[in-house]
């Protein structure tokens, strides 16, 4: 992956994300355009803008890319007016503020369009749509792939590039670009092969590791983007705790730290092999430390492909909660010591390994509440008095919240989906004996849909955060309570 791509991340959009002078921007764009060539420049523009605008249609991305490529082609031609790029990019920014512009919808665009000049460009360039938490790309059959490819190879390539980039846009850019090139090469090779079926089978086996790398890095980097540094580390800690509840905090905490280091180092890295190399090394560390603690983890570690082993571990469901001694809660004085964050994480970790049927997306709310209490009290004049006054109320609300979480998700991972729905129907029938069959069916389907999405180990945090708010709501009406 060329370093120039980093610069294009700032420049190939509806404005400039970085400003070092008009000539600098124009010169860099033209340097990249001329060195990469129009076709590669255009493909990269599709990838970058599909990543940035994950919910945009192919037509919207196409309109934008056409403008960007045309601007570069015109202004980078020999003898072009030096002011060409600045004038053209300003016109493009202004055009994006037209409510009838055929470009992707920008959340927050109205505020940007009240600004002028460079400020408007910077504002527009910073806008993006949230990443997709539910990839919608479904690979067509071999026959459908080849039919579309033979009908119009360029249109096929553009549409696939857009669709794949919008679905897996949180994967590191070198991984995403490499995966797209590999896939298009496979289709181009196999669709003209005398034995397409055999060709596709062989090629898919060869690109299996890259496919896993793309899928996994998109998942973990999406979560890292949503959660940020500390909460991402906490999320990993809780997942390990629930998959291997026999492992101690001292066993798992260093691995959560190592995982965070990999994500922070590689999710935005331009190095070709960063994610594969670092994730493989992380897998080795995890297997060395934890395979003796759990038979399922041990089985995952027996494979020869480290990325497949990581996927295996990532996909494991929660284990059964073991019988463990009562949790030692930190004292009010300890909550505001230098080690407060560590103590809070340890407490939630201990809760997680004792209640593995409460998913991490619920426990992340407890994490937020605990840190909110600490942040609010530990800077006050009398931190201990502040904690002492607010903590009992918060503790009661957390107990109620976890009880509700257990009610919503407690049996989901222990039963088949049909058994779970039947149990829901029986429960609702008892609590609402006057409900009509139609309303019971609606309630069962609503709760089952929630559970199938948000009661699983790797539930999407943004989507489920909203759903949990709807299902559970505010646990109380006091300022010191856990508002979720």
Coordinates of C-alpha atoms in Angstrom, one line a residue:
X1 CA 0.0 0.0 0.0
X2 CA 1.5 3.3 -1.1
X3 CA 1.9 6.1 1.5
X4 CA 0.0 8.4 -0.9
X5 CA -3.2 6.7 0.0
X6 CA -3.0 8.4 3.4
X7 CA -3.0 11.8 1.7
X8 CA -5.9 10.7 -0.5
X9 CA -7.9 9.9 2.7
X10 CA -7.8 13.6 3.4
X11 CA -8.3 14.9 -0.1
X12 CA -10.7 12.6 -2.0
X13 CA -14.0 13.8 -0.6
X14 CA -16.3 16.8 -0.8
X15 CA -13.6 19.0 0.8
X16 CA -10.1 19.0 2.3
X17 CA -9.6 17.3 5.6
X18 CA -6.2 18.9 5.9
X19 CA -5.0 22.3 4.8
X20 CA -1.3 23.1 4.1
X21 CA -1.9 25.5 1.3
X22 CA -3.8 25.4 -2.0
X23 CA -0.8 24.5 -4.1
X24 CA 0.2 21.7 -1.7
X25 CA -3.2 20.0 -2.0
X26 CA -3.3 20.4 -5.8
X27 CA 0.2 19.1 -6.2
X28 CA -0.4 16.1 -4.0
X29 CA -3.6 15.2 -5.7
X30 CA -2.0 15.5 -9.1
X31 CA 1.0 13.5 -8.1
X32 CA -1.2 10.7 -6.9
X33 CA -3.5 10.9 -10.0
X34 CA -0.6 10.8 -12.4
X35 CA 1.3 8.0 -10.6
X36 CA -1.7 5.8 -9.9
X37 CA -3.4 6.4 -13.2
X38 CA -7.0 7.3 -13.7
X39 CA -8.5 3.8 -13.2
X40 CA -6.7 3.1 -9.9
X41 CA -7.4 6.6 -8.7
X42 CA -11.1 6.1 -9.5
X43 CA -11.2 2.7 -7.8
X44 CA -9.7 4.1 -4.7
X45 CA -12.1 7.0 -4.7
X46 CA -15.0 4.5 -4.8
X47 CA -13.5 2.6 -1.8
X48 CA -12.8 5.7 0.3
X49 CA -16.2 7.3 -0.2
X50 CA -18.1 4.0 0.2
X51 CA -16.3 3.6 3.5
X52 CA -17.1 7.1 4.5
X53 CA -20.7 7.0 3.4
X54 CA -21.6 3.4 4.3
X55 CA -25.4 3.9 3.7
X56 CA -25.1 5.7 0.4
X57 CA -26.4 4.1 -2.8
X58 CA -24.1 3.1 -5.7
X59 CA -25.6 5.9 -7.8
X60 CA -24.8 8.5 -5.1
X61 CA -21.2 7.3 -4.8
X62 CA -20.9 7.2 -8.5
X63 CA -22.0 10.8 -8.9
X64 CA -19.4 11.9 -6.3
X65 CA -16.6 9.8 -7.7
X66 CA -17.3 11.1 -11.2
X67 CA -16.9 14.7 -10.0
X68 CA -13.7 13.9 -8.0
X69 CA -12.1 12.1 -10.9
X70 CA -13.1 14.7 -13.4
X71 CA -11.7 17.5 -11.1
X72 CA -8.4 15.7 -10.9
X73 CA -8.3 14.8 -14.6
X74 CA -9.0 18.4 -15.6
X75 CA -6.8 20.2 -13.2
X76 CA -3.8 17.8 -13.4
X77 CA -3.6 18.0 -17.1
X78 CA -0.5 19.7 -18.5
X79 CA -0.9 23.4 -18.8
X80 CA -4.0 23.6 -16.5
X81 CA -4.6 26.8 -14.7
X82 CA -2.9 26.7 -11.2
X83 CA -6.2 27.9 -9.6
X84 CA -8.2 25.1 -11.4
X85 CA -8.2 22.7 -8.5
X86 CA -9.1 25.3 -5.8
X87 CA -11.9 26.7 -7.9
X88 CA -13.2 23.3 -8.8
X89 CA -13.1 21.9 -5.3
X90 CA -14.9 25.0 -4.0
X91 CA -17.6 24.5 -6.6
X92 CA -17.9 20.9 -5.6
X93 CA -18.3 21.8 -1.9
X94 CA -20.9 24.4 -2.8
X95 CA -22.8 22.0 -5.0
X96 CA -23.0 19.5 -2.1
X97 CA -25.0 22.1 -0.2
X98 CA -27.7 22.0 -2.8
X99 CA -30.6 20.0 -1.4
X100 CA -31.0 18.4 -4.9
X101 CA -27.4 17.4 -5.2
X102 CA -27.1 13.7 -6.2
X103 CA -24.5 13.0 -3.5
X104 CA -24.7 10.9 -0.3
X105 CA -26.7 12.3 2.5
X106 CA -24.4 13.9 5.0
X107 CA -25.5 13.8 8.7
X108 CA -24.8 17.4 9.9
X109 CA -24.5 18.9 6.4
X110 CA -26.9 21.8 7.2
X111 CA -24.5 23.1 9.8
X112 CA -21.6 22.9 7.4
X113 CA -23.4 24.7 4.7
X114 CA -23.9 27.8 6.9
X115 CA -20.1 28.2 6.8
X116 CA -17.9 29.7 4.0
X117 CA -14.7 28.9 2.2
X118 CA -12.1 26.7 3.9
X119 CA -14.2 26.2 7.0
X120 CA -17.0 24.8 4.9
X121 CA -14.7 22.4 3.1
X122 CA -13.2 21.2 6.4
X123 CA -16.6 20.7 7.9
X124 CA -17.9 18.8 4.9
X125 CA -14.8 16.6 4.8
X126 CA -15.2 15.6 8.4
X127 CA -18.7 14.3 7.9
X128 CA -19.4 10.6 7.5
X129 CA -22.1 8.0 8.1
X130 CA -21.8 5.5 10.9
X131 CA -20.3 2.1 9.9
X132 CA -22.7 -0.7 9.2
X133 CA -23.1 -3.0 12.2
X134 CA -25.0 -5.6 10.1
X135 CA -23.2 -6.3 6.8
X136 CA -25.8 -6.7 4.0
X137 CA -23.6 -8.0 1.3
X138 CA -24.7 -11.4 0.0
X139 CA -22.4 -13.1 -2.5
X140 CA -24.2 -14.1 -5.7
X141 CA -23.9 -17.6 -7.1
X142 CA -21.0 -18.4 -9.5
X143 CA -23.4 -18.2 -12.5
X144 CA -24.8 -14.9 -11.3
X145 CA -21.3 -13.5 -10.8
X146 CA -20.2 -14.5 -14.3
X147 CA -23.4 -13.3 -15.9
X148 CA -22.9 -9.8 -14.4
X149 CA -19.2 -9.8 -15.1
X150 CA -19.6 -10.7 -18.8
X151 CA -22.4 -8.2 -19.3
X152 CA -20.3 -5.2 -18.2
X153 CA -16.9 -6.0 -16.4
X154 CA -16.3 -2.3 -15.3
X155 CA -19.8 -1.9 -13.9
X156 CA -19.5 -5.2 -12.1
X157 CA -16.2 -4.2 -10.6
X158 CA -17.5 -0.8 -9.5
X159 CA -20.7 -2.1 -7.9
X160 CA -18.8 -4.9 -6.1
X161 CA -16.2 -2.4 -4.9
X162 CA -18.9 -0.1 -3.5
X163 CA -20.9 -2.8 -1.9
X164 CA -17.9 -4.5 -0.3
X165 CA -16.4 -1.3 0.9
X166 CA -19.6 0.0 2.5
X167 CA -20.0 -3.4 4.3
X168 CA -16.4 -4.0 5.4
X169 CA -15.2 -0.4 5.6
X170 CA -13.8 -0.6 9.1
X171 CA -11.2 -3.1 8.0
X172 CA -7.8 -1.5 7.6
X173 CA -7.5 0.1 4.2
X174 CA -4.7 -2.2 2.9
X175 CA -6.7 -5.2 3.9
X176 CA -9.8 -3.9 2.2
X177 CA -8.1 -2.9 -1.0
X178 CA -6.2 -6.3 -1.1
X179 CA -9.4 -8.2 -0.5
X180 CA -11.3 -6.4 -3.3
X181 CA -8.4 -6.8 -5.8
X182 CA -8.2 -10.5 -4.9
X183 CA -11.9 -11.1 -5.4
X184 CA -12.1 -9.2 -8.7
X185 CA -9.1 -11.2 -9.9
X186 CA -10.8 -14.4 -9.0
X187 CA -14.0 -13.5 -10.9
X188 CA -12.0 -12.3 -13.9
X189 CA -10.0 -15.5 -14.0
X190 CA -12.8 -18.0 -13.3
X191 CA -15.5 -16.5 -15.5
X192 CA -13.3 -17.1 -18.6
X193 CA -12.1 -20.5 -17.3
X194 CA -13.2 -23.7 -19.1
X195 CA -14.2 -25.1 -15.7
X196 CA -15.5 -22.2 -13.7
X197 CA -16.8 -24.3 -10.8
X198 CA -13.4 -25.9 -10.2
X199 CA -11.7 -22.6 -10.6
X200 CA -13.9 -20.8 -8.0
X201 CA -13.4 -23.6 -5.5
X202 CA -9.6 -23.4 -5.9
X203 CA -9.5 -19.6 -5.8
X204 CA -11.8 -19.4 -2.7
X205 CA -9.6 -21.8 -0.9
X206 CA -6.5 -19.7 -1.7
X207 CA -8.2 -16.5 -0.6
X208 CA -9.7 -18.0 2.6
X209 CA -7.2 -16.4 4.9
X210 CA -7.6 -13.0 3.4
X211 CA -11.4 -13.3 3.6
X212 CA -11.2 -14.2 7.3
X213 CA -8.8 -11.4 7.9
X214 CA -11.1 -8.9 6.2
X215 CA -14.2 -10.1 8.1
X216 CA -12.5 -10.3 11.5
X217 CA -10.6 -7.0 11.2
X218 CA -13.9 -5.2 10.1
X219 CA -15.6 -6.6 13.2
X220 CA -13.0 -5.8 15.8
X221 CA -12.1 -2.4 14.3
X222 CA -15.8 -1.4 14.1
X223 CA -16.1 -2.2 17.8
X224 CA -12.9 -0.3 18.5
X225 CA -14.2 2.7 16.6
X226 CA -17.5 2.7 18.6
X227 CA -16.0 2.0 22.0
X228 CA -12.7 3.8 21.9
X229 CA -9.5 2.9 23.8
X230 CA -10.5 2.0 27.3
X231 CA -13.9 0.6 26.7
X232 CA -12.6 -1.5 23.9
X233 CA -10.1 -3.0 26.3
X234 CA -13.0 -3.6 28.8
X235 CA -15.1 -5.2 26.1
X236 CA -12.4 -7.8 25.3
X237 CA -11.9 -8.4 29.1
X238 CA -15.5 -9.3 29.5
X239 CA -15.7 -11.6 26.5
X240 CA -12.7 -13.6 27.8
X241 CA -14.3 -13.7 31.2
X242 CA -17.5 -15.2 29.9
X243 CA -15.9 -17.6 27.5
X244 CA -13.4 -18.9 30.1
X245 CA -14.9 -18.1 33.5
X246 CA -12.3 -20.4 35.1
X247 CA -9.5 -18.0 34.2
X248 CA -8.6 -15.2 36.6
X249 CA -8.4 -11.5 36.1
X250 CA -4.6 -11.8 36.2
X251 CA -4.8 -14.3 33.4
X252 CA -7.0 -12.3 31.2
X253 CA -6.2 -8.6 31.8
X254 CA -2.8 -8.7 30.0
X255 CA -4.4 -10.4 27.0
X256 CA -7.1 -7.7 26.9
X257 CA -4.3 -5.1 27.0
X258 CA -2.5 -6.9 24.2
X259 CA -5.7 -7.0 22.1
X260 CA -6.2 -3.3 22.6
X261 CA -2.6 -2.7 21.4
X262 CA -3.2 -4.7 18.2
X263 CA -6.4 -2.8 17.5
X264 CA -5.0 0.6 18.2
X265 CA -1.9 -0.1 16.1
X266 CA -3.4 -1.8 13.1
X267 CA -7.0 -0.6 12.6
X268 CA -5.8 2.6 10.9
X269 CA -2.4 1.4 9.8
X270 CA -1.2 1.7 6.2
X271 CA 1.2 -1.2 6.6
X272 CA 0.2 -4.1 4.3
X273 CA 0.8 -6.9 6.9
X274 CA 0.1 -5.1 10.2
X275 CA -3.2 -6.7 11.1
X276 CA -2.4 -10.2 9.9
X277 CA 1.0 -10.2 11.6
X278 CA -0.2 -8.7 14.9
X279 CA -3.4 -10.7 15.0
X280 CA -1.5 -14.0 14.4
X281 CA 1.0 -13.1 17.2
X282 CA -1.9 -12.2 19.5
X283 CA -3.6 -15.6 18.8
X284 CA -0.4 -17.4 19.8
X285 CA -0.3 -15.5 23.1
X286 CA -3.9 -16.2 23.8
X287 CA -3.5 -19.9 23.0
X288 CA -0.4 -20.2 25.2
X289 CA -2.1 -18.6 28.1
X290 CA -5.7 -19.9 28.0
X291 CA -5.8 -23.2 26.0
X292 CA -5.2 -25.2 29.3
X293 CA -8.1 -23.4 31.0
X294 CA -10.8 -24.5 28.6
X295 CA -11.3 -27.5 26.3
X296 CA -13.2 -25.4 23.6
X297 CA -10.4 -22.8 23.5
X298 CA -7.9 -25.7 23.3
X299 CA -9.7 -27.1 20.3
X300 CA -9.6 -23.7 18.6
X301 CA -5.9 -23.5 19.1
X302 CA -5.2 -26.8 17.4
X303 CA -5.6 -25.5 13.9
X304 CA -2.6 -24.6 11.7
X305 CA -4.1 -21.3 10.4
X306 CA -3.7 -18.7 13.2
X307 CA -6.4 -16.5 11.8
X308 CA -8.9 -19.4 11.6
X309 CA -8.0 -20.1 15.2
X310 CA -8.7 -16.5 16.2
X311 CA -12.1 -16.6 14.4
X312 CA -12.9 -19.9 16.2
X313 CA -12.2 -18.3 19.6
X314 CA -14.0 -15.1 18.7
X315 CA -17.1 -17.1 17.7
X316 CA -17.3 -19.2 20.9
X317 CA -20.5 -18.7 22.9
X318 CA -20.4 -18.0 26.7
X319 CA -19.6 -20.9 29.0
X320 CA -21.8 -22.0 31.9
X321 CA -21.3 -19.8 35.0
X322 CA -19.2 -21.6 37.6
X323 CA -19.6 -21.7 41.4
X324 CA -17.3 -18.9 42.6
X325 CA -16.9 -17.2 46.0
X326 CA -18.7 -13.9 46.7
X327 CA -17.2 -10.9 44.9
X328 CA -15.1 -8.6 47.0
X329 CA -16.4 -5.1 46.3
X330 CA -14.0 -2.1 46.4
X331 CA -14.6 0.2 49.4
X332 CA -15.8 3.8 49.0
X333 CA -12.2 4.9 49.7
X334 CA -10.7 2.7 47.1
X335 CA -13.0 3.9 44.3
X336 CA -11.1 7.2 44.1
X337 CA -7.6 5.9 44.4
X338 CA -5.1 5.9 41.5
X339 CA -6.1 2.3 40.8
X340 CA -9.8 3.0 40.7
X341 CA -10.3 2.1 37.0
X342 CA -8.5 -1.2 37.6
X343 CA -10.7 -2.0 40.6
X344 CA -14.0 -1.1 38.8
X345 CA -13.0 -3.3 35.8
X346 CA -12.0 -6.2 38.1
X347 CA -15.4 -5.9 39.8
X348 CA -17.4 -6.0 36.6
X349 CA -15.1 -8.8 35.3
X350 CA -16.0 -10.8 38.4
X351 CA -19.7 -10.1 37.8
X352 CA -19.4 -11.2 34.2
X353 CA -17.7 -14.6 34.9
X354 CA -20.4 -15.3 37.5
X355 CA -23.3 -14.3 35.2
X356 CA -22.2 -15.4 31.7
X357 CA -25.8 -15.2 30.5
X358 CA -25.7 -11.4 30.7
X359 CA -24.1 -10.1 27.5
X360 CA -21.3 -7.6 27.3
X361 CA -23.5 -5.0 25.7
X362 CA -25.5 -4.9 29.0
X363 CA -22.4 -4.9 31.2
X364 CA -21.0 -2.0 29.2
X365 CA -23.8 0.0 30.6
X366 CA -22.7 -0.9 34.1
X367 CA -19.2 0.1 33.1
X368 CA -20.5 3.5 32.0
X369 CA -22.4 3.9 35.3
X370 CA -19.4 3.0 37.5
X371 CA -17.1 5.4 35.6
X372 CA -19.7 8.1 35.7
X373 CA -19.9 7.8 39.4
X374 CA -16.1 7.9 39.8
X375 CA -15.7 10.8 37.4
X376 CA -18.4 12.8 39.2
X377 CA -17.1 12.1 42.7
X378 CA -13.4 11.8 42.5
X379 CA -12.8 15.4 41.6
X380 CA -15.1 16.7 44.4
X381 CA -13.7 18.2 47.6
X382 CA -14.8 15.3 49.7
X383 CA -14.7 12.3 47.3
X384 CA -15.4 9.6 49.9
X385 CA -18.5 11.4 51.1
X386 CA -19.7 11.9 47.5
X387 CA -19.2 8.2 46.7
X388 CA -20.9 7.1 50.0
X389 CA -24.0 9.2 49.3
X390 CA -24.5 8.1 45.7
X391 CA -23.2 4.6 45.6
X392 CA -26.0 2.8 47.5
X393 CA -28.6 4.1 45.1
X394 CA -26.5 3.3 42.1
X395 CA -25.8 -0.2 43.4
X396 CA -29.6 -0.8 43.8
X397 CA -30.2 0.3 40.3
X398 CA -27.5 -1.9 38.9
X399 CA -29.0 -4.9 40.6
X400 CA -32.4 -4.1 39.1
X401 CA -30.8 -3.6 35.7
X402 CA -28.9 -6.8 35.8
X403 CA -32.0 -8.7 36.8
X404 CA -33.8 -7.2 33.8
X405 CA -30.9 -8.2 31.6
X406 CA -31.1 -11.8 33.0
X407 CA -34.8 -11.8 32.3
X408 CA -34.3 -10.7 28.7
X409 CA -31.3 -12.9 27.9
X410 CA -31.0 -15.5 30.6
X411 CA -32.2 -18.6 28.7
X412 CA -31.3 -17.6 25.2
X413 CA -27.9 -19.3 25.0
X414 CA -29.1 -22.4 26.8
X415 CA -32.1 -23.2 24.6
X416 CA -32.7 -23.7 20.9
X417 CA -34.4 -20.7 19.2
X418 CA -37.8 -22.6 19.0
X419 CA -37.5 -23.6 22.7
X420 CA -36.7 -20.1 23.7
X421 CA -39.8 -18.7 21.8
X422 CA -42.0 -21.4 23.4
X423 CA -40.7 -20.4 26.8
X424 CA -41.4 -16.8 26.1
X425 CA -44.9 -17.7 25.0
X426 CA -45.5 -19.6 28.2
X427 CA -44.1 -16.7 30.3
X428 CA -46.2 -14.0 28.6
X429 CA -49.3 -16.1 28.8
X430 CA -48.9 -16.3 32.6
X431 CA -48.1 -12.6 33.2
X432 CA -50.8 -11.4 30.7
X433 CA -53.6 -14.0 30.8
X434 CA -56.0 -11.6 29.1
X435 CA -53.8 -11.0 26.0
X436 CA -55.1 -12.1 22.6
X437 CA -53.2 -14.7 20.6
X438 CA -52.2 -12.1 18.1
X439 CA -50.7 -9.7 20.7
X440 CA -48.9 -12.7 22.4
X441 CA -47.4 -13.6 19.1
X442 CA -46.3 -10.1 18.5
X443 CA -44.7 -9.8 22.0
X444 CA -42.9 -13.2 21.5
X445 CA -41.5 -12.2 18.1
X446 CA -40.4 -8.8 19.4
X447 CA -38.6 -10.3 22.4
X448 CA -37.1 -13.1 20.3
X449 CA -35.8 -10.7 17.7
X450 CA -34.2 -8.6 20.4
X451 CA -32.6 -11.7 22.0
X452 CA -31.2 -13.1 18.7
X453 CA -29.4 -9.8 18.1
X454 CA -28.5 -8.5 21.5
X455 CA -28.2 -11.5 23.7
X456 CA -25.2 -13.0 21.8
X457 CA -21.6 -12.7 22.7
X458 CA -20.6 -10.3 19.9
X459 CA -23.7 -8.2 19.8
X460 CA -23.4 -4.9 17.8
X461 CA -22.9 -2.1 20.5
X462 CA -24.6 0.9 18.8
X463 CA -27.7 -1.0 17.7
X464 CA -28.1 -2.9 20.9
X465 CA -27.4 0.2 23.0
X466 CA -30.5 1.8 21.6
X467 CA -32.5 -1.5 21.8
X468 CA -31.5 -1.9 25.5
X469 CA -32.7 1.6 26.2
X470 CA -36.0 0.7 24.6
X471 CA -36.4 -2.6 26.4
X472 CA -35.1 -1.5 29.8
X473 CA -35.5 2.3 29.8
X474 CA -34.4 4.5 32.7
X475 CA -33.9 2.4 35.9
X476 CA -34.9 5.4 38.1
X477 CA -35.6 9.1 38.0
X478 CA -32.8 10.3 40.3
X479 CA -29.7 12.1 39.1
X480 CA -27.4 9.6 40.9
X481 CA -29.0 6.6 39.2
X482 CA -27.8 4.7 36.2
X483 CA -29.4 6.5 33.2
X484 CA -29.1 4.1 30.3

